[in-house]
Every structure is written in C-alpha cells, then in structure tokens.
mmCIF file of C-alpha atoms in Angstrom:
data_model
loop_
_atom_site.group_PDB
_atom_site.id
_atom_site.type_symbol
_atom_site.label_atom_id
_atom_site.label_comp_id
_atom_site.label_asym_id
_atom_site.label_seq_id
_atom_site.Cartn_x
_atom_site.Cartn_y
_atom_site.Cartn_z
ATOM 1 C CA MET K 1 15.709 48.243 5.678
ATOM 2 C CA GLU K 2 16.036 45.750 3.076
ATOM 3 C CA PRO K 3 19.206 43.312 2.646
ATOM 4 C CA VAL K 4 21.201 44.166 -0.067
ATOM 5 C CA PHE K 5 22.548 40.329 -0.307
ATOM 6 C CA ARG K 6 20.730 37.617 1.307
ATOM 7 C CA PHE K 7 22.450 33.898 1.073
ATOM 8 C CA SER K 8 21.880 30.827 3.358
ATOM 9 C CA GLY K 9 20.150 33.235 6.195
ATOM 10 C CA ALA K 10 23.115 35.689 5.872
ATOM 11 C CA SER K 11 22.295 39.474 4.909
ATOM 12 C CA ILE K 12 24.202 42.497 4.236
ATOM 13 C CA THR K 13 22.188 45.837 4.146
ATOM 14 C CA VAL K 14 23.573 49.242 3.137
ATOM 15 C CA THR K 15 23.331 50.282 6.653
ATOM 16 C CA GLU K 16 25.893 47.919 7.777
ATOM 17 C CA ILE K 17 27.986 48.639 4.764
ATOM 18 C CA LEU K 18 28.000 52.518 5.802
ATOM 19 C CA LEU K 19 28.632 51.587 9.544
ATOM 20 C CA ALA K 20 31.746 49.618 8.711
ATOM 21 C CA ALA K 21 33.141 52.440 6.543
ATOM 22 C CA ILE K 22 32.288 55.064 9.172
ATOM 23 C CA LEU K 23 34.054 52.693 11.846
ATOM 24 C CA VAL K 24 37.348 52.516 9.701
ATOM 25 C CA LEU K 25 37.173 56.012 9.568
ATOM 26 C CA VAL K 26 36.858 56.633 13.026
ATOM 27 C CA ALA K 27 39.699 54.119 14.084
ATOM 28 C CA ILE K 28 41.808 55.782 11.362
ATOM 29 C CA ILE K 29 41.216 59.103 13.238
ATOM 30 C CA LEU K 30 41.782 58.077 16.662
ATOM 31 C CA THR K 31 44.766 56.371 15.597
ATOM 32 C CA TRP K 32 46.075 59.494 14.557
ATOM 33 C CA ALA K 33 45.065 61.284 17.515
ATOM 34 C CA VAL K 34 46.591 58.615 19.937
ATOM 35 C CA MET K 35 49.681 59.166 18.366
ATOM 36 C CA ARG K 36 49.494 63.005 18.812
ATOM 37 C CA ARG K 37 48.904 62.501 22.539
ATOM 38 C CA GLY K 38 50.623 59.497 23.846
ATOM 39 C CA GLN K 39 49.148 56.829 26.276
ATOM 40 C CA THR K 40 46.367 59.039 27.890
ATOM 41 C CA SER K 41 43.114 57.788 29.682
ATOM 42 C CA GLU K 42 41.320 58.766 26.711
ATOM 43 C CA ALA K 43 43.893 57.208 24.437
ATOM 44 C CA ARG K 44 43.268 53.933 26.180
ATOM 45 C CA GLU K 45 39.691 54.034 26.054
ATOM 46 C CA LEU K 46 40.051 54.998 22.310
ATOM 47 C CA GLN K 47 42.286 52.033 21.821
ATOM 48 C CA LYS K 48 39.662 49.907 23.556
ATOM 49 C CA HIS K 49 36.653 51.189 20.771
ATOM 50 C CA LEU K 50 39.487 50.960 18.200
ATOM 51 C CA ALA K 51 39.823 47.127 19.494
ATOM 52 C CA GLU K 52 36.106 46.463 19.260
ATOM 53 C CA MET K 53 35.909 47.926 15.943
ATOM 54 C CA ARG K 54 38.395 45.938 14.469
ATOM 55 C CA GLY K 55 36.502 43.036 16.014
ATOM 56 C CA GLU K 56 33.142 44.254 14.015
ATOM 57 C CA GLN K 57 35.413 44.734 11.188
ATOM 58 C CA SER K 58 36.613 41.303 11.160
ATOM 59 C CA ARG K 59 33.237 39.721 11.808
ATOM 60 C CA LEU K 60 32.366 42.087 8.816
ATOM 61 C CA GLN K 61 34.834 40.505 6.550
ATOM 62 C CA GLY K 62 33.989 37.147 7.499
ATOM 63 C CA ARG K 63 30.306 38.058 6.323
ATOM 64 C CA LEU K 64 31.629 39.118 2.952
ATOM 65 C CA ALA K 65 34.276 36.298 2.676
ATOM 66 C CA GLN K 66 31.440 33.807 3.507
ATOM 67 C CA PHE K 67 28.866 35.826 1.191
ATOM 68 C CA ALA K 68 31.784 35.746 -1.336
ATOM 69 C CA GLU K 69 31.755 31.628 -1.160
ATOM 70 C CA ASP K 70 28.411 31.398 -1.515
ATOM 71 C CA SER K 71 27.798 33.507 -3.983
ATOM 72 C CA GLU K 72 30.714 31.214 -6.308
ATOM 73 C CA ARG K 73 29.032 28.032 -5.044
ATOM 74 C CA ARG K 74 25.423 29.202 -6.214
ATOM 75 C CA ASP K 75 27.184 30.573 -9.323
ATOM 76 C CA ALA K 76 28.271 27.074 -10.250
ATOM 77 C CA ASN K 77 25.311 25.350 -9.331
ATOM 78 C CA PHE K 78 23.293 27.578 -11.251
ATOM 79 C CA ALA K 79 25.444 26.825 -14.023
ATOM 80 C CA GLU K 80 25.321 23.153 -13.608
ATOM 81 C CA VAL K 81 21.267 23.530 -13.471
ATOM 82 C CA LEU K 82 21.321 25.667 -16.393
ATOM 83 C CA ASP K 83 23.623 23.180 -18.349
ATOM 84 C CA THR K 84 21.331 20.229 -17.468
ATOM 85 C CA ARG K 85 18.448 22.101 -18.316
ATOM 86 C CA LEU K 86 19.771 23.292 -21.761
ATOM 87 C CA ALA K 87 20.888 19.771 -22.506
ATOM 88 C CA ASN K 88 17.557 18.518 -21.773
ATOM 89 C CA VAL K 89 15.799 21.027 -23.717
ATOM 90 C CA THR K 90 18.351 20.400 -26.474
ATOM 91 C CA ASP K 91 17.705 16.580 -26.740
ATOM 92 C CA ARG K 92 13.650 17.226 -26.627
ATOM 93 C CA VAL K 93 13.781 19.904 -29.360
ATOM 94 C CA GLY K 94 15.931 17.537 -31.185
ATOM 95 C CA GLN K 95 13.479 14.333 -30.612
ATOM 96 C CA SER K 96 10.553 16.665 -31.267
ATOM 97 C CA LEU K 97 12.289 17.754 -34.503
ATOM 98 C CA ALA K 98 12.803 14.225 -35.662
ATOM 99 C CA GLN K 99 9.296 13.558 -34.657
ATOM 100 C CA VAL K 100 7.846 16.462 -36.810
ATOM 101 C CA GLN K 101 10.246 15.230 -39.702
ATOM 102 C CA THR K 102 9.105 11.812 -39.518
ATOM 103 C CA ARG K 103 5.163 12.977 -39.387
ATOM 104 C CA ASN K 104 5.602 15.276 -42.070
ATOM 105 C CA HIS K 105 7.176 12.208 -44.339
ATOM 106 C CA GLU K 106 4.445 10.253 -43.412
ATOM 107 C CA SER K 107 1.925 12.815 -44.324
ATOM 108 C CA LEU K 108 3.943 13.817 -47.548
ATOM 109 C CA SER K 109 3.717 9.873 -48.119
ATOM 110 C CA LYS K 110 0.034 9.625 -47.584
ATOM 111 C CA LEU K 111 -0.468 12.804 -49.833
ATOM 112 C CA ASN K 112 1.030 11.448 -52.768
ATOM 113 C CA GLU K 113 -0.922 8.334 -52.479
ATOM 114 C CA ARG K 114 -3.975 9.996 -52.142
ATOM 115 C CA LEU K 115 -2.887 12.588 -55.323
ATOM 116 C CA GLY K 116 -2.197 8.920 -56.878
ATOM 117 C CA LEU K 117 -5.873 7.917 -56.199
ATOM 118 C CA ILE K 118 -7.358 11.289 -57.196
ATOM 119 C CA ASP K 119 -5.469 11.278 -60.524
ATOM 120 C CA ALA K 120 -6.876 7.777 -61.460
ATOM 121 C CA ALA K 121 -10.331 9.092 -60.047
ATOM 122 C CA GLN K 122 -9.996 11.811 -62.585
ATOM 123 C CA ASN K 123 -9.076 9.352 -65.430
ATOM 124 C CA ASN K 124 -11.862 7.156 -64.660
ATOM 125 C CA ILE K 125 -14.331 10.030 -64.220
ATOM 126 C CA LYS K 126 -13.041 11.243 -67.704
ATOM 127 C CA THR K 127 -13.476 7.851 -68.999
ATOM 128 C CA LEU K 128 -17.037 7.667 -67.881
ATOM 129 C CA ALA K 129 -17.879 11.166 -69.119
ATOM 130 C CA GLY K 130 -16.536 10.103 -72.210
ATOM 131 C CA GLU K 131 -18.836 6.890 -72.402
ATOM 132 C CA VAL K 132 -21.684 9.106 -70.895
ATOM 133 C CA SER K 133 -21.341 11.318 -73.982
ATOM 134 C CA GLY K 134 -21.252 8.577 -76.358
ATOM 135 C CA LEU K 135 -24.483 6.982 -74.794
ATOM 136 C CA GLN K 136 -25.923 10.480 -75.018
ATOM 137 C CA SER K 137 -24.990 10.930 -78.613
ATOM 138 C CA VAL K 138 -26.468 7.485 -78.934
ATOM 139 C CA LEU K 139 -29.648 7.979 -77.572
ATOM 140 C CA SER K 140 -30.213 11.312 -79.099
ATOM 141 C CA ASN K 141 -30.155 9.804 -82.669
ATOM 142 C CA LYS K 142 -33.684 7.727 -83.565
ATOM 143 C CA GLN K 143 -31.729 5.425 -85.363
ATOM 144 C CA ALA K 144 -28.769 4.688 -83.221
ATOM 145 C CA ARG K 145 -31.338 4.222 -80.354
ATOM 146 C CA GLY K 146 -33.151 1.705 -82.355
ATOM 147 C CA ALA K 147 -29.876 0.104 -82.700
ATOM 148 C CA PHE K 148 -28.843 0.194 -79.322
ATOM 149 C CA GLY K 149 -32.164 -1.388 -78.187
ATOM 150 C CA GLU K 150 -32.206 -4.273 -80.476
ATOM 151 C CA LYS K 151 -28.378 -5.052 -79.688
ATOM 152 C CA GLN K 152 -29.439 -5.333 -75.916
ATOM 153 C CA MET K 153 -32.490 -7.450 -77.012
ATOM 154 C CA GLN K 154 -30.328 -9.988 -79.444
ATOM 155 C CA ASP K 155 -27.732 -10.497 -76.479
ATOM 156 C CA LEU K 156 -30.496 -11.545 -74.290
ATOM 157 C CA ILE K 157 -31.770 -14.142 -76.925
ATOM 158 C CA SER K 158 -28.464 -14.940 -77.747
ATOM 159 C CA ALA K 159 -27.634 -15.927 -74.317
ATOM 160 C CA PHE K 160 -30.643 -17.706 -73.477
ATOM 161 C CA LEU K 161 -31.527 -19.750 -76.454
ATOM 162 C CA PRO K 162 -30.004 -21.952 -79.008
ATOM 163 C CA ALA K 163 -28.741 -20.591 -82.318
ATOM 164 C CA ARG K 164 -31.302 -23.050 -84.201
ATOM 165 C CA ALA K 165 -34.062 -21.177 -82.162
ATOM 166 C CA PHE K 166 -34.262 -17.972 -83.531
ATOM 167 C CA SER K 167 -33.272 -15.801 -86.250
ATOM 168 C CA PHE K 168 -32.794 -11.750 -86.740
ATOM 169 C CA GLN K 169 -34.140 -9.519 -89.172
ATOM 170 C CA HIS K 170 -36.410 -12.317 -90.375
ATOM 171 C CA THR K 171 -38.672 -11.502 -93.405
ATOM 172 C CA LEU K 172 -42.405 -12.475 -92.795
ATOM 173 C CA SER K 173 -44.657 -13.632 -95.549
ATOM 174 C CA ASN K 174 -46.257 -10.290 -95.587
ATOM 175 C CA ASN K 175 -42.661 -8.528 -96.463
ATOM 176 C CA THR K 176 -42.305 -7.077 -93.046
ATOM 177 C CA ARG K 177 -39.210 -7.694 -91.321
ATOM 178 C CA VAL K 178 -39.331 -8.244 -87.679
ATOM 179 C CA ASP K 179 -36.123 -7.528 -85.412
ATOM 180 C CA ALA K 180 -36.256 -11.017 -83.687
ATOM 181 C CA LEU K 181 -38.360 -14.178 -84.542
ATOM 182 C CA ILE K 182 -38.302 -17.133 -82.110
ATOM 183 C CA HIS K 183 -38.985 -20.362 -83.421
ATOM 184 C CA MET K 184 -41.063 -22.139 -80.998
ATOM 185 C CA PRO K 185 -41.407 -25.952 -81.368
ATOM 186 C CA ASP K 186 -44.219 -27.350 -83.857
ATOM 187 C CA GLY K 187 -47.561 -26.505 -82.928
ATOM 188 C CA HIS K 188 -46.666 -23.353 -81.063
ATOM 189 C CA GLY K 189 -45.904 -20.683 -83.787
ATOM 190 C CA ASP K 190 -42.995 -18.461 -84.157
ATOM 191 C CA VAL K 191 -42.840 -15.542 -81.523
ATOM 192 C CA ALA K 192 -42.160 -12.094 -82.945
ATOM 193 C CA VAL K 193 -40.071 -9.755 -80.809
ATOM 194 C CA ASP K 194 -39.971 -5.963 -81.759
ATOM 195 C CA SER K 195 -37.744 -3.309 -80.083
ATOM 196 C CA LYS K 196 -38.987 0.048 -79.230
ATOM 197 C CA PHE K 197 -37.555 2.964 -77.430
ATOM 198 C CA PRO K 198 -39.999 6.183 -77.136
ATOM 199 C CA MET K 199 -37.180 8.439 -76.215
ATOM 200 C CA GLU K 200 -38.171 11.680 -76.837
ATOM 201 C CA SER K 201 -41.748 11.452 -75.324
ATOM 202 C CA TRP K 202 -40.086 9.759 -72.362
ATOM 203 C CA ARG K 203 -37.599 12.525 -71.915
ATOM 204 C CA GLN K 204 -40.548 15.157 -71.994
ATOM 205 C CA LEU K 205 -42.358 13.572 -69.404
ATOM 206 C CA VAL K 206 -39.905 13.251 -66.945
ATOM 207 C CA GLU K 207 -38.427 17.211 -67.948
ATOM 208 C CA ALA K 208 -42.372 18.338 -67.615
ATOM 209 C CA GLU K 209 -42.932 16.592 -64.452
ATOM 210 C CA ASN K 210 -44.611 18.810 -61.905
ATOM 211 C CA THR K 211 -45.195 21.625 -64.647
ATOM 212 C CA PHE K 212 -48.509 22.726 -66.747
ATOM 213 C CA GLU K 213 -47.010 20.444 -69.591
ATOM 214 C CA ALA K 214 -47.199 17.405 -67.603
ATOM 215 C CA GLU K 215 -50.719 16.591 -69.095
ATOM 216 C CA SER K 216 -49.529 16.841 -72.382
ATOM 217 C CA ALA K 217 -46.431 14.779 -72.119
ATOM 218 C CA ASP K 218 -48.579 12.167 -70.557
ATOM 219 C CA ARG K 219 -50.835 12.199 -73.311
ATOM 220 C CA THR K 220 -47.802 12.197 -76.028
ATOM 221 C CA PHE K 221 -45.921 9.283 -74.250
ATOM 222 C CA ARG K 222 -49.442 7.516 -74.308
ATOM 223 C CA ASN K 223 -50.066 7.975 -77.998
ATOM 224 C CA ASP K 224 -46.239 6.828 -78.878
ATOM 225 C CA MET K 225 -46.701 3.723 -76.923
ATOM 226 C CA LEU K 226 -50.180 2.839 -78.438
ATOM 227 C CA LYS K 227 -49.008 3.649 -81.895
ATOM 228 C CA HIS K 228 -46.148 1.049 -81.215
ATOM 229 C CA ILE K 229 -48.449 -1.413 -79.944
ATOM 230 C CA LYS K 230 -50.698 -0.994 -83.134
ATOM 231 C CA ASP K 231 -47.976 -1.657 -85.309
ATOM 232 C CA ILE K 232 -46.663 -4.666 -83.804
ATOM 233 C CA SER K 233 -50.250 -6.194 -83.978
ATOM 234 C CA ARG K 234 -50.761 -5.289 -87.619
ATOM 235 C CA LYS K 235 -47.259 -6.399 -88.644
ATOM 236 C CA TYR K 236 -46.087 -9.084 -87.072
ATOM 237 C CA LEU K 237 -49.412 -11.192 -86.279
ATOM 238 C CA ILE K 238 -49.851 -13.593 -89.047
ATOM 239 C CA GLN K 239 -52.321 -16.342 -88.956
ATOM 240 C CA ASP K 240 -50.891 -20.002 -88.934
ATOM 241 C CA GLU K 241 -47.249 -18.510 -89.197
ATOM 242 C CA THR K 242 -46.693 -16.691 -85.939
ATOM 243 C CA TYR K 243 -47.629 -17.066 -82.296
ATOM 244 C CA GLU K 244 -50.612 -15.556 -81.161
ATOM 245 C CA LEU K 245 -48.946 -13.129 -78.882
ATOM 246 C CA ALA K 246 -46.002 -10.668 -79.987
ATOM 247 C CA LEU K 247 -43.832 -9.141 -77.588
ATOM 248 C CA LEU K 248 -42.620 -5.006 -77.590
ATOM 249 C CA PHE K 249 -39.205 -4.821 -75.761
ATOM 250 C CA LEU K 250 -38.647 -1.796 -73.661
ATOM 251 C CA PRO K 251 -34.811 -1.655 -73.066
ATOM 252 C CA SER K 252 -35.168 0.138 -69.919
ATOM 253 C CA ASP K 253 -36.856 -1.500 -66.956
ATOM 254 C CA ALA K 254 -37.484 2.486 -65.645
ATOM 255 C CA ILE K 255 -40.075 2.944 -68.540
ATOM 256 C CA PHE K 256 -41.294 -0.401 -68.050
ATOM 257 C CA ALA K 257 -41.777 0.404 -64.323
ATOM 258 C CA GLU K 258 -43.500 3.833 -65.042
ATOM 259 C CA LEU K 259 -45.573 2.514 -67.717
ATOM 260 C CA HIS K 260 -47.229 -0.205 -65.435
ATOM 261 C CA SER K 261 -47.767 2.374 -62.622
ATOM 262 C CA ARG K 262 -49.237 5.556 -64.235
ATOM 263 C CA PHE K 263 -50.298 4.147 -67.665
ATOM 264 C CA ASP K 264 -52.279 1.002 -67.294
ATOM 265 C CA THR K 265 -54.583 1.718 -69.841
ATOM 266 C CA VAL K 266 -51.585 1.235 -72.426
ATOM 267 C CA VAL K 267 -51.259 -2.005 -70.882
ATOM 268 C CA ASP K 268 -54.463 -3.345 -71.155
ATOM 269 C CA LYS K 269 -54.288 -1.862 -75.002
ATOM 270 C CA GLY K 270 -51.543 -3.882 -75.424
ATOM 271 C CA PHE K 271 -52.958 -7.472 -73.982
ATOM 272 C CA SER K 272 -56.178 -6.632 -76.070
ATOM 273 C CA GLN K 273 -54.225 -6.485 -79.334
ATOM 274 C CA ARG K 274 -52.230 -9.403 -78.311
ATOM 275 C CA VAL K 275 -48.988 -7.622 -77.657
ATOM 276 C CA VAL K 276 -47.488 -8.154 -74.362
ATOM 277 C CA ILE K 277 -44.680 -5.508 -73.212
ATOM 278 C CA VAL K 278 -41.723 -6.750 -71.754
ATOM 279 C CA SER K 279 -38.554 -5.301 -70.282
ATOM 280 C CA PRO K 280 -35.294 -6.544 -69.798
ATOM 281 C CA THR K 281 -35.684 -8.052 -66.614
ATOM 282 C CA THR K 282 -38.975 -9.536 -67.476
ATOM 283 C CA PHE K 283 -37.995 -10.912 -71.412
ATOM 284 C CA MET K 284 -35.118 -13.010 -69.173
ATOM 285 C CA ALA K 285 -38.100 -14.745 -67.388
ATOM 286 C CA THR K 286 -39.959 -15.249 -70.887
ATOM 287 C CA LEU K 287 -36.984 -16.827 -72.492
ATOM 288 C CA HIS K 288 -36.480 -19.150 -69.583
ATOM 289 C CA THR K 289 -40.102 -20.275 -70.104
ATOM 290 C CA MET K 290 -39.692 -20.628 -73.551
ATOM 291 C CA GLN K 291 -36.613 -22.614 -73.085
ATOM 292 C CA ALA K 292 -38.139 -25.039 -70.758
ATOM 293 C CA VAL K 293 -40.858 -25.403 -73.534
ATOM 294 C CA MET K 294 -38.251 -26.259 -76.137
ATOM 295 C CA ASN K 295 -36.587 -28.697 -74.028
ATOM 296 C CA ASP K 296 -39.734 -30.247 -73.199
ATOM 297 C CA ALA K 297 -40.679 -30.683 -76.717
ATOM 298 C CA ASP K 298 -37.233 -31.900 -77.599
ATOM 299 C CA ILE K 299 -37.755 -34.425 -74.864
ATOM 300 C CA GLN K 300 -41.314 -35.647 -76.332
ATOM 301 C CA LYS K 301 -39.642 -35.817 -79.811
ATOM 302 C CA ASN K 302 -37.313 -38.567 -78.671
ATOM 303 C CA ALA K 303 -39.473 -40.359 -76.553
ATOM 304 C CA ALA K 304 -39.893 -43.075 -79.236
ATOM 305 C CA LEU K 305 -36.368 -43.393 -79.805
ATOM 306 C CA ILE K 306 -35.950 -43.667 -75.829
ATOM 307 C CA LYS K 307 -38.366 -46.255 -75.641
ATOM 308 C CA ARG K 308 -36.528 -48.320 -78.538
ATOM 309 C CA GLU K 309 -33.370 -47.925 -76.473
ATOM 310 C CA VAL K 310 -34.729 -49.247 -73.658
ATOM 311 C CA ALA K 311 -36.413 -52.019 -75.121
ATOM 312 C CA THR K 312 -32.853 -53.174 -76.451
ATOM 313 C CA MET K 313 -31.218 -52.282 -73.334
ATOM 314 C CA ALA K 314 -34.083 -54.693 -71.518
ATOM 315 C CA GLU K 315 -32.998 -57.358 -74.206
ATOM 316 C CA ASP K 316 -29.349 -56.960 -73.274
ATOM 317 C CA VAL K 317 -29.900 -57.294 -69.513
ATOM 318 C CA ALA K 318 -31.623 -60.621 -70.222
ATOM 319 C CA ARG K 319 -28.880 -61.740 -72.399
ATOM 320 C CA LEU K 320 -26.358 -60.733 -69.926
ATOM 321 C CA ASP K 321 -28.472 -62.872 -66.896
ATOM 322 C CA GLU K 322 -28.503 -66.235 -69.246
ATOM 323 C CA ARG K 323 -24.483 -65.782 -69.278
ATOM 324 C CA VAL K 324 -24.322 -64.922 -65.802
ATOM 325 C CA ALA K 325 -26.475 -68.601 -65.163
ATOM 326 C CA LYS K 326 -24.034 -70.396 -67.320
ATOM 327 C CA LEU K 327 -21.181 -68.948 -65.680
ATOM 328 C CA GLN K 328 -22.708 -69.832 -62.223
ATOM 329 C CA LYS K 329 -23.243 -73.733 -63.667
ATOM 330 C CA HIS K 330 -19.365 -73.572 -64.560
ATOM 331 C CA PHE K 331 -18.796 -72.261 -61.300
ATOM 332 C CA GLY K 332 -20.986 -74.878 -59.737
ATOM 333 C CA GLN K 333 -18.912 -77.895 -61.761
ATOM 334 C CA ALA K 334 -15.461 -76.216 -61.162
ATOM 335 C CA GLU K 335 -16.491 -76.183 -57.278
ATOM 336 C CA GLN K 336 -17.411 -79.982 -57.270
ATOM 337 C CA ASP K 337 -14.135 -80.683 -59.156
ATOM 338 C CA ILE K 338 -12.195 -78.773 -56.329
ATOM 339 C CA GLY K 339 -13.819 -80.795 -53.690
ATOM 340 C CA ASP K 340 -12.780 -84.098 -55.362
ATOM 341 C CA ILE K 341 -9.340 -82.757 -55.716
ATOM 342 C CA ARG K 342 -9.317 -82.149 -51.872
ATOM 343 C CA ILE K 343 -10.680 -85.476 -50.847
ATOM 344 C CA SER K 344 -7.779 -87.180 -53.005
ATOM 345 C CA THR K 345 -5.183 -84.613 -51.074
ATOM 346 C CA ARG K 346 -6.535 -85.822 -47.712
ATOM 347 C CA LYS K 347 -6.095 -89.216 -48.902
ATOM 348 C CA ILE K 348 -2.463 -88.950 -49.785
ATOM 349 C CA THR K 349 -1.883 -86.869 -46.828
ATOM 350 C CA SER K 350 -3.332 -89.720 -44.284
ATOM 351 C CA ARG K 351 -1.058 -92.420 -46.316
ATOM 352 C CA ALA K 352 2.058 -90.446 -45.797
ATOM 353 C CA SER K 353 1.155 -90.041 -42.208
ATOM 354 C CA LYS K 354 0.867 -93.692 -41.964
ATOM 355 C CA ILE K 355 4.014 -94.347 -43.700
ATOM 356 C CA GLY K 356 6.016 -92.032 -41.322
ATOM 357 C CA ASN K 357 4.966 -93.900 -38.039
ATOM 358 C CA VAL K 358 5.786 -97.383 -39.204
ATOM 359 C CA GLU K 359 9.046 -98.902 -37.614
ATOM 360 C CA PHE K 360 11.715 -100.086 -39.696
ATOM 361 C CA ASP K 361 12.050 -103.617 -37.914
ATOM 362 C CA SER K 362 8.146 -103.989 -38.447
ATOM 363 C CA ILE K 363 8.225 -102.977 -41.892
ATOM 364 C CA GLU K 364 7.697 -106.322 -43.446
ATOM 365 C CA GLU K 365 4.608 -106.807 -41.142
ATOM 366 C CA GLU K 366 3.105 -103.609 -42.170
ATOM 367 C CA LEU K 367 3.458 -103.760 -45.474
ATOM 368 C CA PRO K 368 0.997 -106.260 -46.456
ATOM 369 C CA GLN K 369 -1.743 -104.071 -44.099
ATOM 370 C CA LEU K 370 -0.634 -101.115 -45.940
ATOM 371 C CA LYS K 371 -1.281 -103.062 -49.501
ATOM 372 C CA LEU K 372 -4.543 -104.111 -48.156
ATOM 373 C CA VAL K 373 -5.336 -100.608 -46.878
ATOM 374 C CA SER K 374 -4.365 -98.987 -50.126
ATOM 375 C CA ASP K 375 -6.413 -101.477 -52.448
ATOM 376 C CA GLY K 376 -9.492 -101.153 -50.337
ATOM 377 C CA GLU K 377 -9.143 -97.150 -50.758
ATOM 378 C CA ASN K 378 -8.690 -97.238 -54.467
#
C-alpha cells in the first residue's frame, strides 16, 4: 500500500495508523482485564504484550514527531523559496515593464518623427500637384504654351550671350517679328530663332501608340513640323539681312529625340530649307559656338589696337633700357669713388698704427721720419 506521508525516507501508511489504533484499544482492554483478574500468568503475558505495544506506540509517536518537524521545516523552506522566486519574478516583471515602456516611448517618438516626415511629404506632394496642374494648364493653352517655350529660349540666350548680342521680338524688313535675333559679327549675318511646340500632335502621337490611330498621329505630327519649318524658312531667311540658316527651337529634348529617331524625313526637309531644329541641350552647344565666334571677332577687331599698344610698349622698354644703362654708369663712378675713399681710410689707419707704436723717449727721433713718410704718401 502506498504511504500516506513520505519525508526524507520516513513514511507512514494507513495500515500502520490503524494498527496503532488497534494496539491502543487492545492495551486498554487488557489493562482492564488485568485489573479484574489480578496477577495471573496470563496477566503477566498480557502486560508483556502491553509493554511491547507501548514501545511500538512510542516509536510511532517518534515518527509522528519527526514527520511534524520535517513538515514544518519543509514548509519553511518552501515558503522561503516561494518568496525568493516571487521576488525574482516581481523584479523581472518590473524590468520587463520598464523596458516595454522605454521601447514604446522610443517607438512613439519615431512614429511622431515619421508622421512629421509624412506630413512634410504630403505638403510637398500638394505643392507639386499644384505646380503640375499649373504646368498642365499652361501647356493646354496654345498661346501660353508658346510663351513657355519662348521664355525658355530667352533664358538660354540671356545666360550665354551678352546683352548687345541679341534682341527679342525683333521686327525684320519684311514686317515679320521673330522670337529672337542673334547679332553675329560683321559679315556673318543675324541668326533668327523661332520657338515652336507642336503639343497637340505630340500628345496624339503618344496616346495613339500601339493603336490603329498611330499612323494617323504620325502623319499629323510630321505635317505640323513641316509646316513650322516652311513658315520659318519663308519668314525669317532674308538675303543680306539674316544668316543663311535659321533655328527652330523645340523646348523638349524628348520631342527632339523622337523626331530624329522616327521622323528623319522632317530633319532632312529642315536642312534642305536651311532650318536647323534644336533642343535645349543642342541649343546650348550652338550658343557656345556663337559666343566663341563673337570673341574671335572681337579679338580680330582689336588686333590693330593691340599692335599699336605693343609698339608703344616696346619704345617704353627701349627707353627704360637707356635709363638703366645711365644708372649703371653712375653706379660704376660711385664704385670708383668708394674705392678711392677706402684707400684714404687705409692710409689713415696705417698712420694711426705707426703713431701708436712710437715710444715717448724716441718721439723726437721718429717725428722727422713720420714727417718724411707723410710727405711722401701725400
């Protein structure tokens, strides 16, 4: 049978508890019988059994006392361990809560920063959307679109050329007004620049890509470009007034690239009618070339003045050389005079040395000699 209690090797079962109770009951009965019958042999035997039962009872009480002591000690140990573990758990929970609070605070701070960035980005997006809407409204209006391209062209010209080298909205001798006229040096003629932006046909071309309307859109775009080329050639190429070539400015590198990759006939037609198509990038290179031509013309124009100034400078250098020669001559005479002065100083030093070496008792004998030496040196 399984023990009811087990502590450090000591165990008590239900059988042992019942046996102890029975022994106590039998001892009581036998004691009562002995008291009734006296000191018989059976009573003595019974007393012997009672003594054994009392010994067993004592041992049982010792086990029960040890069990109670072990139980109290184990309860105390269990309470101590439980308190320690509860304290550790409390510390860990507190630390975990503090760490969680710190992480939550950091996360909230980062979240607030990101929300601030998102707000700034939304404001930028709103501003950009407004600018795009404004640009779309500008490009949707043909007159405003023309002004947009013309303004871009004027900014490029103003950035690369001096103010005297160009004029905007210039009226030619045939009463036509060109967007910009670049004044080249004498003998080259003025270069006419006109800004064209076929936005409608370009938009149709993009929207009709890979559709059955693509061919029609290509034809419309080609016809618009050929019309612009023809108008520029007819209006702005005037003999003895403008340069033999005119520039058609497209304010879009994308349209310029598309034109050269797919519409080479338009480019060839422009060259045949002496109209060169330029984009913002190629126009900057053209302006650089024009600036170099203007600088070269200025240098050639001032070549005579430069030669005259160089001749004058050569005369000044010759005059300076003469003055240096005279100064050198003066320096030579001064050097000779300084040499004579040093000879005199050496003579004076020599005389002083001789005077310092004369004895006072023979001074009268030395004086005639000194006088003779002095007369001879002079």
